[in-house]
C-alpha cells in the first residue's frame, strides 16, 4: 500500500464525467453513496475488453475465450485480495450487494433456518438487508429482531445487544457503514461475539469496501457482500464473500449452465463453489471492469481515501451545524463520508430539486431505509455523500447553495 498522500487533484482528473456544467453551473457530484463515478482506467479496460477479447468464459477452447476466462478469473483473485479472503474460491460474482444477500437468504437460510429461529438485524439496515430476510421468514417461520439505534446520533445501542442475543438467534446480518447515518459499526467486535455464540454473521459492505480497507479475516464474518458500482466499477457486478465452511454445505441458488458437472434428464451434479453459485453467462466485462476499479482504489490507498472522505464529511457537518433550524442525523464524530440532514419546513425533495438547479447533485428520500426513517420520525432526509474526488471547495459550494435554498424557502 502506498504511504504518501495521493495527489487528489490528479485522481479527480481521471474522471471525465466530473468536468461538466449542469444547468449552467459546474457539476458538484455529492451522490456517491448511491453510485460512484468511473475513472478512465475502468472505462478503458471495458473498451479494451470489448474491442479485443470479448468471448464467453469457461467453455470455449479458442484464444479469445481463453483470454476472457483468464481475465474473469484474475478479477476473482483480485477481489479475494481486495478483502483478504483466504481463497478466490470464497468469491462469488453477483449483480451486487442486493443479489449477494438474496443468495445467502435463499441458499444458506433456505436450508438452515427453521420456524422459531431468529435473524438479528439492526434498525439502520438498507431494504436489501431486510426484505430478503422477511421473504425467508415468511417461508420458514423464522422471526426478525432488530438491534435498536440510539436516536438521531445513529449509533447501535450495544447495551441492548446481550439481551437480544438469545439462543434462538442463528444469524446476525448488519451493515458496516450506514448509507443514511454515516455510522461505522464495530463489525469485527460484533461478528466475534456472534461467532462465540455459534451465530453465523453477514456484513453488508456496500458503503464501506470502496472507502476503507476491509479484511474479512479480521472481521471474522461468514458472509460479506458489496457492489462494484459504488467503488468506481461498473453497474451489474458485485461480490459475495462466503467462508469456505459455509459454502461447502450450501445448495445452489440458481440452476443453469456453468454451474454443473453433469446433467442427466432427471439428475444433475454441481461444480464446487464458487462456480456452483454462478449459473449462466456471468457479467464478464463487469468483473473485468471491477478488477480495474479495485486496482485503482488500492493504488490510491483505501486508508487514505477514508481519511479524505471523513475529513470532508466532518467539515460539512461542522458547516451544517451553523445553520438555524437544521436537524443532522448520524454521529457527531467519526462519521464516514456522508451527512444526512433536514431543514425545518423544507421538504428534502424540494431541497434536492433546487440544489440540482445549481449543479449540486444530492439525494433526497428515504434512501431505502424506510424502517430507519420511521424510527427517526421522518419521511425522508437530504444527503450529501463524498468520495476521494470531491474537494473542500465543493463542500463550500454545497453550503453556499444550501444558504440560498434556506433563504428561498424563508425557512
Ligand atoms: N446496502 C447498503 C448499505 C446500501 O447503501 C445499498 C445501496 C445497498 C445495500 C444496495 O446496493 P445495490 O448495489 O445492490 O443496489 N444504497 C443506495 C443509496 O444509499 N442510495 O442509492 C442506493
Coordinates of C-alpha atoms and ligand atoms in Angstrom, one line a residue:
X1 CA 0.0 0.0 0.0
X2 CA 1.4 3.5 -0.9
X3 CA 2.5 5.6 2.1
X4 CA 2.5 9.1 0.6
X5 CA -0.6 11.2 0.3
X6 CA -2.3 10.7 -3.1
X7 CA -2.5 13.7 -5.5
X8 CA -6.2 14.1 -5.1
X9 CA -6.5 16.7 -7.9
X10 CA -4.7 14.3 -10.3
X11 CA -7.1 11.5 -9.3
X12 CA -10.1 13.8 -9.9
X13 CA -8.8 14.5 -13.4
X14 CA -9.2 10.7 -14.1
X15 CA -13.0 11.2 -14.0
X16 CA -14.1 12.8 -17.2
X17 CA -17.8 13.0 -16.1
X18 CA -16.9 15.4 -13.3
X19 CA -15.8 18.1 -15.8
X20 CA -19.1 19.4 -17.0
X21 CA -21.7 22.1 -16.4
X22 CA -25.2 21.2 -15.1
X23 CA -27.9 23.8 -15.5
X24 CA -25.2 26.3 -16.3
X25 CA -23.1 25.6 -13.2
X26 CA -20.1 23.3 -12.6
X27 CA -21.3 19.9 -11.6
X28 CA -20.8 19.2 -7.8
X29 CA -21.5 15.5 -7.6
X30 CA -22.3 14.6 -4.0
X31 CA -24.4 11.4 -4.5
X32 CA -21.6 8.9 -4.2
X33 CA -23.4 6.7 -1.7
X34 CA -26.0 6.0 -4.5
X35 CA -23.3 5.3 -7.1
X36 CA -19.7 6.4 -7.7
X37 CA -18.3 7.8 -10.9
X38 CA -15.8 5.8 -13.1
X39 CA -12.2 6.6 -13.8
X40 CA -10.6 6.3 -17.3
X41 CA -8.8 3.2 -16.1
X42 CA -12.1 1.4 -15.8
X43 CA -13.6 2.9 -18.9
X44 CA -10.5 2.0 -20.9
X45 CA -10.5 -1.6 -19.6
X46 CA -14.1 -2.1 -20.6
X47 CA -13.4 -0.7 -24.0
X48 CA -10.3 -2.9 -24.5
X49 CA -12.2 -6.0 -23.4
X50 CA -15.0 -5.5 -25.9
X51 CA -12.7 -4.4 -28.7
X52 CA -10.1 -7.2 -28.3
X53 CA -11.0 -10.1 -26.0
X54 CA -14.8 -10.5 -25.9
X55 CA -15.9 -14.1 -25.7
X56 CA -17.8 -16.4 -23.4
X57 CA -15.9 -17.8 -20.4
X58 CA -15.2 -21.3 -19.2
X59 CA -16.4 -23.0 -22.4
X60 CA -14.5 -22.0 -25.5
X61 CA -11.2 -23.5 -26.4
X62 CA -10.3 -20.7 -28.7
X63 CA -7.9 -17.8 -28.0
X64 CA -10.5 -15.2 -27.2
X65 CA -12.4 -17.4 -24.8
X66 CA -9.2 -18.3 -23.0
X67 CA -8.3 -14.6 -22.7
X68 CA -11.8 -13.7 -21.4
X69 CA -11.7 -16.7 -18.9
X70 CA -8.3 -15.7 -17.7
X71 CA -9.3 -12.1 -17.2
X72 CA -12.5 -13.1 -15.4
X73 CA -10.7 -15.4 -13.1
X74 CA -8.0 -12.8 -12.5
X75 CA -10.8 -10.5 -11.3
X76 CA -11.9 -13.1 -8.8
X77 CA -8.3 -13.4 -7.5
X78 CA -8.1 -9.6 -7.2
X79 CA -11.5 -9.5 -5.3
X80 CA -10.2 -12.1 -2.9
X81 CA -7.1 -10.0 -2.2
X82 CA -9.1 -6.8 -2.0
X83 CA -11.0 -8.1 1.1
X84 CA -8.3 -10.5 2.2
X85 CA -10.3 -13.7 1.7
X86 CA -8.3 -16.9 2.2
X87 CA -9.0 -18.1 -1.3
X88 CA -10.6 -17.0 -4.6
X89 CA -13.0 -19.9 -4.2
X90 CA -14.7 -17.9 -1.5
X91 CA -15.6 -15.2 -4.0
X92 CA -18.9 -15.4 -5.9
X93 CA -19.7 -12.8 -8.6
X94 CA -23.2 -11.4 -8.2
X95 CA -25.2 -8.5 -9.6
X96 CA -24.4 -6.5 -6.5
X97 CA -25.0 -6.3 -2.8
X98 CA -28.7 -7.0 -3.1
X99 CA -28.2 -10.2 -5.0
X100 CA -25.4 -11.3 -2.7
X101 CA -27.8 -11.0 0.3
X102 CA -30.6 -12.8 -1.5
X103 CA -28.2 -15.6 -2.4
X104 CA -27.4 -16.1 1.3
X105 CA -31.0 -15.9 2.3
X106 CA -32.1 -18.5 -0.3
X107 CA -29.2 -20.9 -0.4
X108 CA -27.9 -20.8 3.2
X109 CA -31.1 -19.5 5.0
X110 CA -33.4 -21.7 3.0
X111 CA -31.5 -24.8 4.2
X112 CA -30.6 -23.9 7.7
X113 CA -33.2 -21.6 9.2
X114 CA -36.3 -23.1 10.7
X115 CA -39.5 -22.0 12.4
X116 CA -38.7 -20.2 15.7
X117 CA -35.1 -19.3 14.7
X118 CA -34.3 -15.6 14.9
X119 CA -32.5 -13.4 12.4
X120 CA -30.9 -10.4 14.1
X121 CA -30.7 -7.2 12.0
X122 CA -30.2 -3.6 13.0
X123 CA -32.6 -0.6 12.7
X124 CA -30.2 1.1 10.2
X125 CA -30.3 -1.6 7.6
X126 CA -30.9 -0.9 3.9
X127 CA -34.0 -2.6 2.4
X128 CA -31.7 -5.1 0.7
X129 CA -30.7 -6.4 4.1
X130 CA -34.3 -6.5 5.4
X131 CA -36.6 -7.7 2.6
X132 CA -34.7 -10.9 1.7
X133 CA -34.9 -11.9 5.4
X134 CA -38.6 -11.1 5.6
X135 CA -39.2 -13.3 2.5
X136 CA -37.3 -16.1 4.1
X137 CA -39.1 -15.6 7.4
X138 CA -42.5 -16.0 5.6
X139 CA -41.3 -19.2 4.1
X140 CA -39.5 -20.7 7.1
X141 CA -41.3 -19.3 10.1
X142 CA -38.1 -17.7 11.3
X143 CA -38.5 -14.3 13.1
X144 CA -36.7 -11.0 12.7
X145 CA -35.3 -9.0 15.5
X146 CA -33.6 -5.6 15.4
X147 CA -30.7 -4.0 17.4
X148 CA -32.0 -0.5 18.1
X149 CA -30.2 2.7 17.4
X150 CA -29.6 5.5 20.0
X151 CA -31.7 8.2 18.2
X152 CA -30.5 10.9 15.8
X153 CA -26.9 10.2 16.6
X154 CA -27.5 6.8 15.0
X155 CA -25.2 4.5 16.9
X156 CA -26.1 0.9 17.6
X157 CA -27.4 0.7 21.2
X158 CA -24.9 -2.1 22.2
X159 CA -26.1 -2.0 25.8
X160 CA -29.2 -3.9 24.4
X161 CA -27.2 -6.5 22.5
X162 CA -26.7 -9.2 25.1
X163 CA -30.4 -9.4 25.8
X164 CA -31.1 -9.7 22.1
X165 CA -28.5 -12.5 21.5
X166 CA -30.7 -15.3 22.8
X167 CA -30.1 -19.0 21.8
X168 CA -32.8 -18.7 19.0
X169 CA -30.6 -16.3 17.1
X170 CA -29.0 -18.1 14.1
X171 CA -27.9 -15.2 12.0
X172 CA -26.6 -11.6 12.6
X173 CA -26.8 -9.5 9.5
X174 CA -25.7 -5.9 9.7
X175 CA -24.3 -3.0 7.7
X176 CA -20.7 -1.9 8.1
X177 CA -21.5 1.7 7.3
X178 CA -25.0 3.2 7.3
X179 CA -25.9 4.8 4.0
X180 CA -28.1 7.4 5.8
X181 CA -26.4 8.0 9.1
X182 CA -22.7 7.5 8.2
X183 CA -22.3 5.4 11.3
X184 CA -19.3 3.0 11.1
X185 CA -20.4 -0.1 13.0
X186 CA -17.9 -2.2 15.1
X187 CA -18.4 -5.2 12.8
X188 CA -15.3 -7.2 13.9
X189 CA -16.4 -6.9 17.6
X190 CA -20.0 -7.9 16.8
X191 CA -19.1 -10.8 14.5
X192 CA -16.6 -12.1 17.1
X193 CA -19.4 -12.1 19.7
X194 CA -21.7 -13.9 17.2
X195 CA -19.1 -16.5 16.5
X196 CA -18.6 -17.4 20.2
X197 CA -22.3 -18.0 20.4
X198 CA -22.4 -20.1 17.2
X199 CA -24.3 -17.4 15.3
X200 CA -23.5 -17.0 11.6
X201 CA -22.7 -13.4 10.5
X202 CA -23.2 -11.4 7.4
X203 CA -21.8 -7.9 6.7
X204 CA -23.3 -5.5 4.2
X205 CA -20.2 -3.7 2.9
X206 CA -21.9 -1.7 0.2
X207 CA -20.8 1.6 1.8
X208 CA -17.5 0.5 3.2
X209 CA -15.4 -1.6 0.9
X210 CA -14.5 1.2 -1.5
X211 CA -13.9 3.7 1.2
X212 CA -11.7 1.9 3.8
X213 CA -9.6 -1.2 4.0
X214 CA -11.9 -4.3 4.6
X215 CA -10.4 -7.6 5.8
X216 CA -12.9 -10.4 6.1
X217 CA -10.5 -12.4 8.2
X218 CA -10.0 -9.6 10.7
X219 CA -13.8 -9.0 10.7
X220 CA -14.4 -12.7 11.1
X221 CA -17.7 -12.7 9.3
X222 CA -19.2 -15.7 7.4
X223 CA -20.6 -13.6 4.5
X224 CA -19.8 -10.2 3.2
X225 CA -21.5 -8.5 0.2
X226 CA -20.6 -5.5 -1.9
X227 CA -21.4 -3.8 -5.2
X228 CA -19.0 -2.8 -7.9
X229 CA -20.8 0.4 -9.0
X230 CA -20.2 2.1 -5.6
X231 CA -16.5 1.6 -5.8
X232 CA -15.7 3.0 -9.2
X233 CA -16.6 -0.2 -11.1
X234 CA -19.4 -0.9 -13.5
X235 CA -23.1 -1.5 -12.6
X236 CA -24.5 -5.0 -12.5
X237 CA -21.5 -6.6 -10.9
X238 CA -20.8 -7.3 -7.2
X239 CA -19.1 -9.8 -4.9
X240 CA -20.3 -12.1 -2.2
X241 CA -17.6 -13.4 0.0
X242 CA -18.6 -16.7 1.7
X243 CA -16.4 -18.5 4.2
X244 CA -15.4 -21.9 2.7
X245 CA -17.1 -23.9 5.6
X246 CA -20.4 -22.2 4.8
X247 CA -20.1 -22.7 1.1
X248 CA -19.4 -26.4 1.4
X249 CA -22.9 -27.3 2.5
X250 CA -24.9 -24.6 0.7
X251 CA -27.1 -25.9 -2.1
X252 CA -27.2 -23.9 -5.5
X253 CA -29.0 -20.6 -5.7
X254 CA -30.0 -20.7 -9.4
X255 CA -29.7 -23.6 -11.9
X256 CA -28.4 -23.4 -15.4
X257 CA -25.3 -23.6 -17.5
X258 CA -21.8 -23.1 -16.0
X259 CA -22.7 -24.4 -12.5
X260 CA -22.9 -28.1 -13.4
X261 CA -20.6 -31.1 -13.7
X262 CA -23.1 -33.5 -15.4
X263 CA -26.7 -33.1 -16.3
X264 CA -29.0 -36.1 -17.0
X265 CA -32.7 -36.0 -17.7
X266 CA -33.6 -36.3 -14.0
X267 CA -30.4 -35.6 -12.1
X268 CA -27.6 -33.0 -12.0
X269 CA -24.3 -32.9 -10.3
X270 CA -22.9 -29.5 -9.4
X271 CA -19.5 -27.8 -9.5
X272 CA -17.6 -26.8 -6.4
X273 CA -18.1 -23.3 -5.0
X274 CA -17.8 -20.6 -6.2
X275 CA -18.9 -21.7 -9.7
X276 CA -21.8 -23.6 -8.2
X277 CA -23.4 -20.3 -7.5
X278 CA -22.8 -18.6 -10.8
X279 CA -25.4 -20.1 -13.2
X280 CA -25.4 -18.8 -16.8
X281 CA -23.1 -16.5 -18.6
X282 CA -21.8 -14.1 -15.9
X283 CA -21.2 -10.4 -16.2
X284 CA -17.7 -10.9 -17.7
X285 CA -17.0 -7.3 -18.6
X286 CA -18.4 -6.2 -15.3
X287 CA -15.9 -8.4 -13.4
X288 CA -13.0 -7.2 -15.5
X289 CA -14.0 -3.6 -15.1
X290 CA -14.3 -4.2 -11.3
X291 CA -10.8 -5.6 -11.3
X292 CA -9.6 -2.3 -12.8
X293 CA -11.6 -0.3 -10.2
X294 CA -10.1 -2.3 -7.3
X295 CA -6.6 -1.8 -8.6
X296 CA -7.3 1.9 -9.0
X297 CA -8.5 2.3 -5.4
X298 CA -5.7 0.3 -3.9
X299 CA -3.1 2.3 -5.9
X300 CA -4.5 5.4 -4.1
X301 CA -4.8 3.5 -0.8
X302 CA -8.2 3.0 0.9
X303 CA -6.8 4.1 4.2
X304 CA -6.0 7.5 2.6
X305 CA -9.4 7.6 0.9
X306 CA -11.2 7.0 4.2
X307 CA -9.2 9.8 5.9
X308 CA -10.0 12.1 3.0
X309 CA -13.8 11.3 2.9
X310 CA -14.1 11.5 6.7
X311 CA -12.4 14.9 6.7
X312 CA -14.8 16.2 4.1
X313 CA -17.8 14.8 5.9
X314 CA -16.6 16.3 9.2
X315 CA -16.1 19.7 7.6
X316 CA -19.6 19.5 6.0
X317 CA -21.0 18.6 9.4
X318 CA -19.3 21.5 11.1
X319 CA -20.6 23.9 8.4
X320 CA -24.1 22.4 8.6
X321 CA -24.3 22.8 12.4
X322 CA -24.1 26.6 11.9
X323 CA -27.5 26.6 10.1
X324 CA -30.6 27.6 12.1
X325 CA -33.5 25.1 12.0
X326 CA -31.4 22.2 10.9
X327 CA -31.6 18.6 12.1
X328 CA -28.5 16.5 11.3
X329 CA -28.5 12.7 11.5
X330 CA -25.6 10.4 12.4
X331 CA -22.6 10.6 14.8
X332 CA -21.1 13.9 15.8
X333 CA -17.6 12.5 15.3
X334 CA -16.1 9.5 13.5
X335 CA -18.7 9.5 10.7
X336 CA -18.0 8.0 7.3
X337 CA -18.1 10.2 4.2
X338 CA -21.7 11.3 4.2
X339 CA -24.1 13.5 6.0
X340 CA -27.9 13.5 6.1
X341 CA -30.0 16.4 7.3
X342 CA -33.3 18.2 7.2
X343 CA -34.0 22.0 7.1
X344 CA -37.2 22.8 9.0
X345 CA -40.1 23.4 6.7
X346 CA -38.2 22.4 3.6
X347 CA -39.1 19.0 2.1
X348 CA -36.0 17.0 1.3
X349 CA -37.2 16.6 -2.3
X350 CA -37.7 20.3 -2.8
X351 CA -34.2 21.0 -1.4
X352 CA -32.6 18.5 -3.7
X353 CA -34.6 19.7 -6.7
X354 CA -33.4 23.3 -6.1
X355 CA -29.8 22.2 -5.4
X356 CA -29.8 20.5 -8.8
X357 CA -30.7 23.8 -10.4
X358 CA -27.3 25.0 -9.1
X359 CA -25.5 21.9 -10.4
X360 CA -25.2 20.3 -6.9
X361 CA -26.3 16.6 -7.0
X362 CA -27.6 15.4 -3.7
X363 CA -30.1 12.7 -2.8
X364 CA -33.4 13.3 -1.0
X365 CA -35.7 10.5 0.1
X366 CA -35.8 7.5 2.4
X367 CA -32.6 6.1 0.9
X368 CA -34.1 2.6 1.0
X369 CA -34.2 2.9 4.8
X370 CA -37.9 3.2 5.5
X371 CA -37.8 1.5 8.9
X372 CA -35.0 3.8 10.0
X373 CA -37.0 6.8 8.8
X374 CA -39.9 5.6 10.9
X375 CA -37.6 5.3 13.9
X376 CA -36.3 8.8 13.3
X377 CA -39.9 10.1 12.9
X378 CA -39.2 11.5 9.4
X379 CA -40.3 10.6 5.8
X380 CA -37.0 11.4 4.2
X381 CA -33.7 13.2 4.6
X382 CA -31.4 15.2 2.3
X383 CA -28.0 13.6 1.9
X384 CA -24.6 14.7 0.7
X385 CA -22.1 11.8 0.2
X386 CA -18.5 12.3 -0.7
X387 CA -15.7 10.4 -2.4
X388 CA -12.0 11.0 -2.9
X389 CA -12.5 13.1 -6.0
X390 CA -14.6 15.6 -4.1
X391 CA -13.0 18.8 -2.7
X392 CA -13.3 21.1 0.2
X393 CA -14.4 23.9 -2.2
X394 CA -17.2 21.6 -3.4
X395 CA -18.4 21.4 0.2
X396 CA -18.2 25.2 0.4
X397 CA -20.3 25.4 -2.8
X398 CA -22.9 23.0 -1.4
X399 CA -23.1 25.1 1.8
X400 CA -23.5 28.3 -0.2
X401 CA -26.3 26.7 -2.3
X402 CA -28.0 25.5 0.9
X403 CA -27.9 29.0 2.3
X404 CA -29.6 30.2 -0.9
X405 CA -32.2 27.4 -0.5
X406 CA -33.0 28.3 3.1
X407 CA -33.4 32.0 2.0
X408 CA -35.6 31.0 -0.9
X409 CA -38.0 28.9 1.3
X410 CA -37.8 31.5 4.1
X411 CA -37.1 28.6 6.5
Ligands
LIG1 N1 -26.6 -1.8 1.4 C1 -26.3 -0.6 1.6 C2 -25.8 -0.2 2.9 C3 -26.5 0.4 0.6 O1 -26.2 1.6 0.8 C4 -27.0 0.0 -0.6 C5 -27.3 0.9 -1.7 C6 -27.3 -1.4 -0.8 C7 -27.1 -2.3 0.2 C8 -27.8 -2.0 -2.1 O2 -26.8 -1.9 -3.1 P1 -27.1 -2.4 -4.6 O3 -25.9 -2.0 -5.4 O4 -27.4 -3.9 -4.6 O5 -28.4 -1.6 -5.0 N2 -27.6 2.3 -1.3 C9 -28.1 3.3 -2.0 C10 -28.2 4.6 -1.5 O6 -27.8 4.9 -0.4 N3 -28.7 5.4 -2.5 O7 -28.9 4.6 -3.6 C11 -28.5 3.3 -3.3

